[in-house]
XYZ file of C-alpha atoms in Angstrom:
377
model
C 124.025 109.268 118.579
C 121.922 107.293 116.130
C 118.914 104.645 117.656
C 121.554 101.795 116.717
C 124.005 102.832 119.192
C 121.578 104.321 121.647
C 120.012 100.758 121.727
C 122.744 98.857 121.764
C 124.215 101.453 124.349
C 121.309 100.485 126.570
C 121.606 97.244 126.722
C 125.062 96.835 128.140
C 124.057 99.226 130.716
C 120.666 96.908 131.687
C 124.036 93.769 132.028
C 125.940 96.070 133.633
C 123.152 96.844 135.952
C 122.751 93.092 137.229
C 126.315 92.457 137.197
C 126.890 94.995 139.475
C 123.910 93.955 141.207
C 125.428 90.109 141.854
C 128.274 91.797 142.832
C 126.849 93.810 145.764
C 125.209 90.536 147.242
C 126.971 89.084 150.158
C 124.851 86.186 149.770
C 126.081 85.742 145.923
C 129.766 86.358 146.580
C 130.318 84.175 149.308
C 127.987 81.020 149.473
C 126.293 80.350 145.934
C 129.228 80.695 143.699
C 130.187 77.352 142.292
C 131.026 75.991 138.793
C 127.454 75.871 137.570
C 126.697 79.110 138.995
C 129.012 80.678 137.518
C 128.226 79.074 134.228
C 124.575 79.795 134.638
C 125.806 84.117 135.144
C 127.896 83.585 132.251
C 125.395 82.516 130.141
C 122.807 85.200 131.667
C 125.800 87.261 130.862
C 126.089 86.301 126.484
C 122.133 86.293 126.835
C 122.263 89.770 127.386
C 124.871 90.992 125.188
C 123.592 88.953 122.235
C 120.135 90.807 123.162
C 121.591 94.228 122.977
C 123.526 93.513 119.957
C 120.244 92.016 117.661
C 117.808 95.370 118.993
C 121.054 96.973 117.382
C 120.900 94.923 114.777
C 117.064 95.415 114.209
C 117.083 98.859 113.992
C 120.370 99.261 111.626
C 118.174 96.872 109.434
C 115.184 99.535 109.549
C 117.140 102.115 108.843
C 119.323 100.806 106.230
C 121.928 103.634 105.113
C 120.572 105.905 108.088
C 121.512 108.724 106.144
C 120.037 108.954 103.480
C 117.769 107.290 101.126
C 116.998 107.695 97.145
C 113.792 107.909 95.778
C 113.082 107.355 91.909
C 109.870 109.390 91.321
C 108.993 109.006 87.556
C 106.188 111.598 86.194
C 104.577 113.336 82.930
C 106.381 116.367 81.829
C 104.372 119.273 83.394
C 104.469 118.047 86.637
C 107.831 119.553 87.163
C 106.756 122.826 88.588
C 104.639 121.686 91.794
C 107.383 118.778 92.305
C 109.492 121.614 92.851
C 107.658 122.761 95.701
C 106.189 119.569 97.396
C 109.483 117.726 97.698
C 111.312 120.142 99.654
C 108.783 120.103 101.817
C 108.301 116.458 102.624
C 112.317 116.104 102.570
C 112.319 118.415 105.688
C 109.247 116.787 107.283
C 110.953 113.237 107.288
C 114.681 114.481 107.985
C 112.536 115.943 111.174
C 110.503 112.875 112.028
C 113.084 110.276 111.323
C 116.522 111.929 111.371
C 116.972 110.793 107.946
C 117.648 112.524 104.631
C 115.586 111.515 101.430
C 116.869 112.692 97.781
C 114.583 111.911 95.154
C 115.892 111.296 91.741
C 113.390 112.653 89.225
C 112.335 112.136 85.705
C 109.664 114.277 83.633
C 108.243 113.528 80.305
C 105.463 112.064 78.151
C 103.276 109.854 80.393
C 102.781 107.023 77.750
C 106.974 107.259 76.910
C 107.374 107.663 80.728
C 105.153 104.711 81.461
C 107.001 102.015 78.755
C 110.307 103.524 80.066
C 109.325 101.749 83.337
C 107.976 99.082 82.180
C 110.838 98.227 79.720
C 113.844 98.616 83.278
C 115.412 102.055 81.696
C 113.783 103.871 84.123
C 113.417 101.908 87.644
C 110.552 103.731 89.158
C 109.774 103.717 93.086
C 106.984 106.237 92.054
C 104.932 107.361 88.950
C 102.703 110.218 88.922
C 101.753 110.202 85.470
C 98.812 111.987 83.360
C 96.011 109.177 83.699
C 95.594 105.681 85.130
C 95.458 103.761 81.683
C 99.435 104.620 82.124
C 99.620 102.797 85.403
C 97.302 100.450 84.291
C 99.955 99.064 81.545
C 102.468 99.287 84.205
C 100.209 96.954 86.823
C 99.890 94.742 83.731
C 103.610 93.545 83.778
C 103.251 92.737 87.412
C 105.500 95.690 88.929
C 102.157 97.152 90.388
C 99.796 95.241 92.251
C 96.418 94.369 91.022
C 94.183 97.438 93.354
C 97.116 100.135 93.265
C 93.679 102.338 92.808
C 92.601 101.196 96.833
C 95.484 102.106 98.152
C 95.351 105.449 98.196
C 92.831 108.392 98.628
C 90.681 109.555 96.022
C 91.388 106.142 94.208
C 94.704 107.296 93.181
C 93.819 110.545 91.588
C 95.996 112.973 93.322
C 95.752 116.106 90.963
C 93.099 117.168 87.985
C 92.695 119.585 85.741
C 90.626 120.273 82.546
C 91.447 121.231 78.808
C 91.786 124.935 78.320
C 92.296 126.498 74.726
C 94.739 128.782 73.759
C 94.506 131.296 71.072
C 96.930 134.003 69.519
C 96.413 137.797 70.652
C 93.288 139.272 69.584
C 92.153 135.749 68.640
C 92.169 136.385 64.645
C 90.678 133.127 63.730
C 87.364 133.311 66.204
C 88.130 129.909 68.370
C 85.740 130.116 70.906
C 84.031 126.568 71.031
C 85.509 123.172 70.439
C 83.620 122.890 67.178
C 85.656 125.924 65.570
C 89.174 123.871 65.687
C 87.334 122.009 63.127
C 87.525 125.352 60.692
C 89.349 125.399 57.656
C 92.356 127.801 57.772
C 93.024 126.424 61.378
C 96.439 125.532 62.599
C 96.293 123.205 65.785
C 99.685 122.555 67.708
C 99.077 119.237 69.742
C 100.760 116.199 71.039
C 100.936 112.708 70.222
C 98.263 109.851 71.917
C 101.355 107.499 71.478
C 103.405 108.903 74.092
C 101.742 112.141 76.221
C 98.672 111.597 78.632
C 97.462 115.156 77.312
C 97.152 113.690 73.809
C 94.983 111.062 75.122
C 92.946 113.579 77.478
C 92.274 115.876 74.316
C 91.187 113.495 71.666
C 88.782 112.261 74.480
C 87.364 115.530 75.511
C 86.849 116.519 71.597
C 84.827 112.786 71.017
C 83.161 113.622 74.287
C 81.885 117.130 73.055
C 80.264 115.856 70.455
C 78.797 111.849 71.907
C 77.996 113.849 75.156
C 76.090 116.954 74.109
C 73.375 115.121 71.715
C 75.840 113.722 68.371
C 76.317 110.050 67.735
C 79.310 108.620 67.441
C 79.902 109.257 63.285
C 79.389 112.714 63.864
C 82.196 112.727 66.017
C 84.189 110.765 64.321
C 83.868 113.570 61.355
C 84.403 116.138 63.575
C 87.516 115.081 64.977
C 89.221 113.824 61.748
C 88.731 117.557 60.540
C 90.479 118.820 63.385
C 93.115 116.159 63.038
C 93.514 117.271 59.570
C 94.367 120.787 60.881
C 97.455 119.441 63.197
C 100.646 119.106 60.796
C 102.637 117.715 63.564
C 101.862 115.818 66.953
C 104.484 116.801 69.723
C 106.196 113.760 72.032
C 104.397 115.505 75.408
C 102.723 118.948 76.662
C 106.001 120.588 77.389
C 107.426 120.671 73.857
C 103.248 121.419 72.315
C 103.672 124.553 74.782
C 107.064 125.467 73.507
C 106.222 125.538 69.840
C 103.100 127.187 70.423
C 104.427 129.882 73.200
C 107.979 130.290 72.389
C 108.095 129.662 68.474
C 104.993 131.019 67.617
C 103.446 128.117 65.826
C 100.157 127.205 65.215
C 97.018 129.287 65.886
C 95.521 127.209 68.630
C 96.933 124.757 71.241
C 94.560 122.549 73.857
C 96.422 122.258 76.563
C 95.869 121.437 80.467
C 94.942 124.630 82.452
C 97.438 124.611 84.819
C 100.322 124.412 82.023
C 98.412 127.370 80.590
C 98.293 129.006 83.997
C 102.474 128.231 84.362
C 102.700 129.808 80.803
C 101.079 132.952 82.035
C 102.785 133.131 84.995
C 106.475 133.097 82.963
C 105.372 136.067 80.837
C 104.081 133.992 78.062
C 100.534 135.394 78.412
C 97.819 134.626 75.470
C 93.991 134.720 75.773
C 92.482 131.058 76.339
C 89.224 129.896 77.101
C 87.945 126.603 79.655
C 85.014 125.327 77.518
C 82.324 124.492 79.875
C 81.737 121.119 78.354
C 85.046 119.560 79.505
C 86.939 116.476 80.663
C 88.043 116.161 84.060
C 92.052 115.394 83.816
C 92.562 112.574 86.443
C 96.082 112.049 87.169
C 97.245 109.026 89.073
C 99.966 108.271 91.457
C 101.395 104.776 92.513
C 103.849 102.888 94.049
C 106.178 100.418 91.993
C 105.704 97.857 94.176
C 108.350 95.568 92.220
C 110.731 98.290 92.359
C 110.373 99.532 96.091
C 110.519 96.052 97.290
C 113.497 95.393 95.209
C 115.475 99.376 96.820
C 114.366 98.757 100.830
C 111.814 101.856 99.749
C 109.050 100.983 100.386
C 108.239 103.052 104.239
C 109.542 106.550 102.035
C 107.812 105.678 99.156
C 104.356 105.606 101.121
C 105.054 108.273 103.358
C 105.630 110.434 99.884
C 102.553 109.422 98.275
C 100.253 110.156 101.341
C 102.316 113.516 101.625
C 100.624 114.567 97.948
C 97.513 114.127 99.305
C 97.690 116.107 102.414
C 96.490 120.091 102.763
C 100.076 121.126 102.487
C 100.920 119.750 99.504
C 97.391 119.970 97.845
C 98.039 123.645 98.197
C 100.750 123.861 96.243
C 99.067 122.524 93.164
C 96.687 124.533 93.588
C 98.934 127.583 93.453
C 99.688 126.366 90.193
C 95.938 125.955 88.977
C 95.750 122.331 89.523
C 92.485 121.604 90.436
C 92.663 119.869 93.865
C 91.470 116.557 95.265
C 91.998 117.214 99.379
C 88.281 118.664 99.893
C 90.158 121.265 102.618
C 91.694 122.929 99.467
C 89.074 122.165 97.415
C 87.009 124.453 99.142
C 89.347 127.124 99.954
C 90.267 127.475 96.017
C 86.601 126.699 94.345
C 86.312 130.106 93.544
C 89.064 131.105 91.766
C 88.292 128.461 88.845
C 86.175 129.058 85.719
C 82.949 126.858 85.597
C 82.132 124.066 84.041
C 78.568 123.316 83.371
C 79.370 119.886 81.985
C 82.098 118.240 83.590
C 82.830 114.249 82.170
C 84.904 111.598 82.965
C 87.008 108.746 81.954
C 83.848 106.505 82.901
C 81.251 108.407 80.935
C 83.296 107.149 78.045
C 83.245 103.473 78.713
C 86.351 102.874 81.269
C 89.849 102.534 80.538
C 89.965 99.673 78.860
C 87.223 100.316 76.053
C 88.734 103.622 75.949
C 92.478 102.082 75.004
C 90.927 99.222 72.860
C 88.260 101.582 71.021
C 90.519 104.539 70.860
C 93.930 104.014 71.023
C 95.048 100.340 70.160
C 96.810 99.866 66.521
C 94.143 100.063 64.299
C 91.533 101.968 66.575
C 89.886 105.140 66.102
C 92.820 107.342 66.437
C 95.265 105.573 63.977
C 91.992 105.668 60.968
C 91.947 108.953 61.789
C 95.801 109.468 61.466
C 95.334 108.013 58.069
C 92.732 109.742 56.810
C 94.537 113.135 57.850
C 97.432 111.928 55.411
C 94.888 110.563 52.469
C-alpha cells in the first residue's frame, strides 16, 4: 500500500472512530439529536473526510509519479566509468529509503560542448558534472544555475580531481620525461581542443603554469607552449576520442591526459609507460544542480540527494578505484598512498581565477587562438 492510500486509509478510520463513538452514546441518540445537531455531525462528518482526502492529496503531490522518477545527469566524457558504479548504488539506496525508483538518463562528452548543449535547451540538464567550474560558470551565467552553486555543496563543488599524467609509446623512443621535452622537434602530441573538452583547458594551463610557476615569465611561456602547439596536427572534440587515437590507432608519440583516464586505459589492456610530472595542476571537477531545470521536472529532492551521494565515503571510493583523486578526507586518507607525488601541486587560483583565466586564455582572440595561428603561419 503506498503512503497515499495508507493516509487517506487512516483517516476514514479516525471518522469512523467518532461516528461509532456518537453512536454508542445513549445520551447522543436519544436527547441531543435535533436538526442542528445533526447538521453540526454532518459537517464534523465532510470536515473529516475532506481532511483525509488533502493528507492524501499532500503526499501524492510529494511523490509525484511514486514510481519512478528521471534524472538528466549531463557530464564530460570520461566520467562514464565511475557513473557506472555510483548510480547503481544510490538507485538502490533511495528505492530503499523512499520506495521509489530513480532512472537517470545520462549524457557524456566534451565539457565545454556538454556545457553549451545545456545552455542552448538540447540537452535539459537536472545535473552536470563536468571537467571544471568555468563550465558551470557559463551555465550560472544564463540564469539556469543560481549565483553560489559553489556554497551549496561540499568542497565548494569540487567532487572529483585528478592531475595531468603523460603518456609515451613503449620504450619511450623520443625521451619525454619533463613537460619541457613536448616542446622537441620531431614530437607528435595527440591532444584535444580548449573549445569544447575541460582536459584541453586543464592542459594548456598546466603547460603555462610549468613555466610562470617554476621561475619563467610569461613570454617564455608563451614560446614554450606555441612550440608544443606546433607539434599537435589535430585537436580532438574531448579526452575520450584523444585516448582513442593515441591508444587504439596508434597516433602520435605523446598524449597528456588525466590520470585516471590513463589508469582506465591500463586497466582495459591498453598499457603504455606514462609519467605524473611533479609540477602539476590539480584537475577540479565540479558538480551542480540545474536549478532552472529541476524546478521546471518536480526534481529537485533526487537531484540533491544524488549530488550529496557523490560526496559521501561510498561513492568517493569508487572514484578512487578508478584513480580519481578523492575529495571525502575518509578516502582521502585511506588511498594517499597509492598516488605518485607531487612536489608542486597548483591551482585554478594560482593562475588568476576563472574569469582572467577564460578572458586571458581562452576568449576569441586570447592567448590560445594567437597561438592557434601561429601553429598554422
Amino acid at each position: 500500500m503506498s503512503k497515499s492510500q495508507h493516509l487517506a486509509q487512516l483517516g476514514y478510520l479516525i471518522v469512523d472512530k467518532v461516528w461509532q463513538t456518537i453512536r454508542g452514546s445513549r445520551y447522543i441518540v436519544t436527547s441531543c439529536i435535533k436538526a442542528r445537531n445533526v447538521r453540526s455531525f454532518v459537517s464534523l462528518w465532510l470536515v473529516g473526510i475532506i481532511f483525509s482526502t488533502a493528507i492524501a492529496a499532500c503526499s501524492q503531490s510529494r511523490y509525484a509519479g511514486t514510481s519512478d522518477v528521471r534524472l538528466k545527469l549531463v557530464s564530460f566524457s570520461v566520467t562514464k566509468a565511475a557513473h557506472d558504479q555510483i548510480i547503481p548504488k544510490f538507485v538502490e539506496k533511495w528505492k530503499q529509503e523512499h520506495n521509489q525508483n530513480v532512472t537517470f538518463e545520462r549524457s557524456y562528452g566534451g565539457s565545454g560542448a556538454q556545457a553549451e548543449e545545456v545552455i542552448k535547451g538540447t540537452q535539459e540538464a537536472d545535473i552536470v558534472h563536468l571537467a571544471l567550474p568555468l563550465d558551470v560558470n557559463r551555465i550560472k551565467q544564463t540564469g539556469l544555475i543560481k549565483t553560489g552553486w559553489e556554497n551549496k555543496s561540499p568542497r565548494n563543488g569540487i567532487v572529483s580531481r585528478s592531475v595531468a599524467a603523460i603518456v609515451t609509446r613503449a620504450g619511450n623512443p623520443k625521451g619525454i620525461n619533463s613537460w619541457q621535452d613536448l616542446a622537441k622537434d620531431g614530437v607528435t602530441l595527440i591532444a584535444a581542443n580548449p573549445k569544447t573538452s575541460g582536459i584541453a583547458i586543464w592542459e594548456f594551463l598546466a603547460l603555462w603554469g610549468s613555466v610562470t610557476l617554476t621561475g619563467g615569465d610569461e613570454q617564455a611561456a608563451l614560446n614554450y607552449i606555441t612550440k608544443v602547439y606546433k607539434n599537435t596536427p589535430i585537436l580532438t572534440k574531448d579526452a575520450r576520442e584523444a585516448s582513442d587515437l593515441f591508444f587504439k590507432k596508434n597516433q602520435g608519440d605523446v598524449l597528456i591526459n588525466y590520470e585516471n583516464e590513463v589508469v582506465l586505459a591500463e586497466n582495459n589492456g591498453l598499457k603504455l609507460p606514462y609519467t605524473v610530472p611533479q609540477v602539476n595542476i590539480s584537475i577540479d571537477n565540479p558538480v551542480a544542480i540545474v536549478d532552472k531545470n529541476v524546478d521546471k521536472h518536480g526534481t529537485r529532492e533526487v537531484a540533491e540527494a544524488f549530488v550529496d551521494f557523490l560526496y559521501s565515503t561510498e561513492a568517493q571510493r569508487e572514484f578512487a578505484k578508478l584513480q580519481y583523486r578523492p575529495v571525502n578526507p575518509t578516502v582521502t586518507q585511506e588511498v594517499a598512498a597509492k598516488y605518485p607525488k607531487i612536489y608542486t601541486l597548483f591551482t585554478s587560483q594560482d593562475l588568476g581565477g576563472w574569469d582572467l583565466i577564460q578572458q586571458k586564455f581562452f576568449d576569441n582572440g586570447a592567448i590560445f587562438d594567437k597561438v592557434q595561428a601561429a601553429k598554422k603561419g
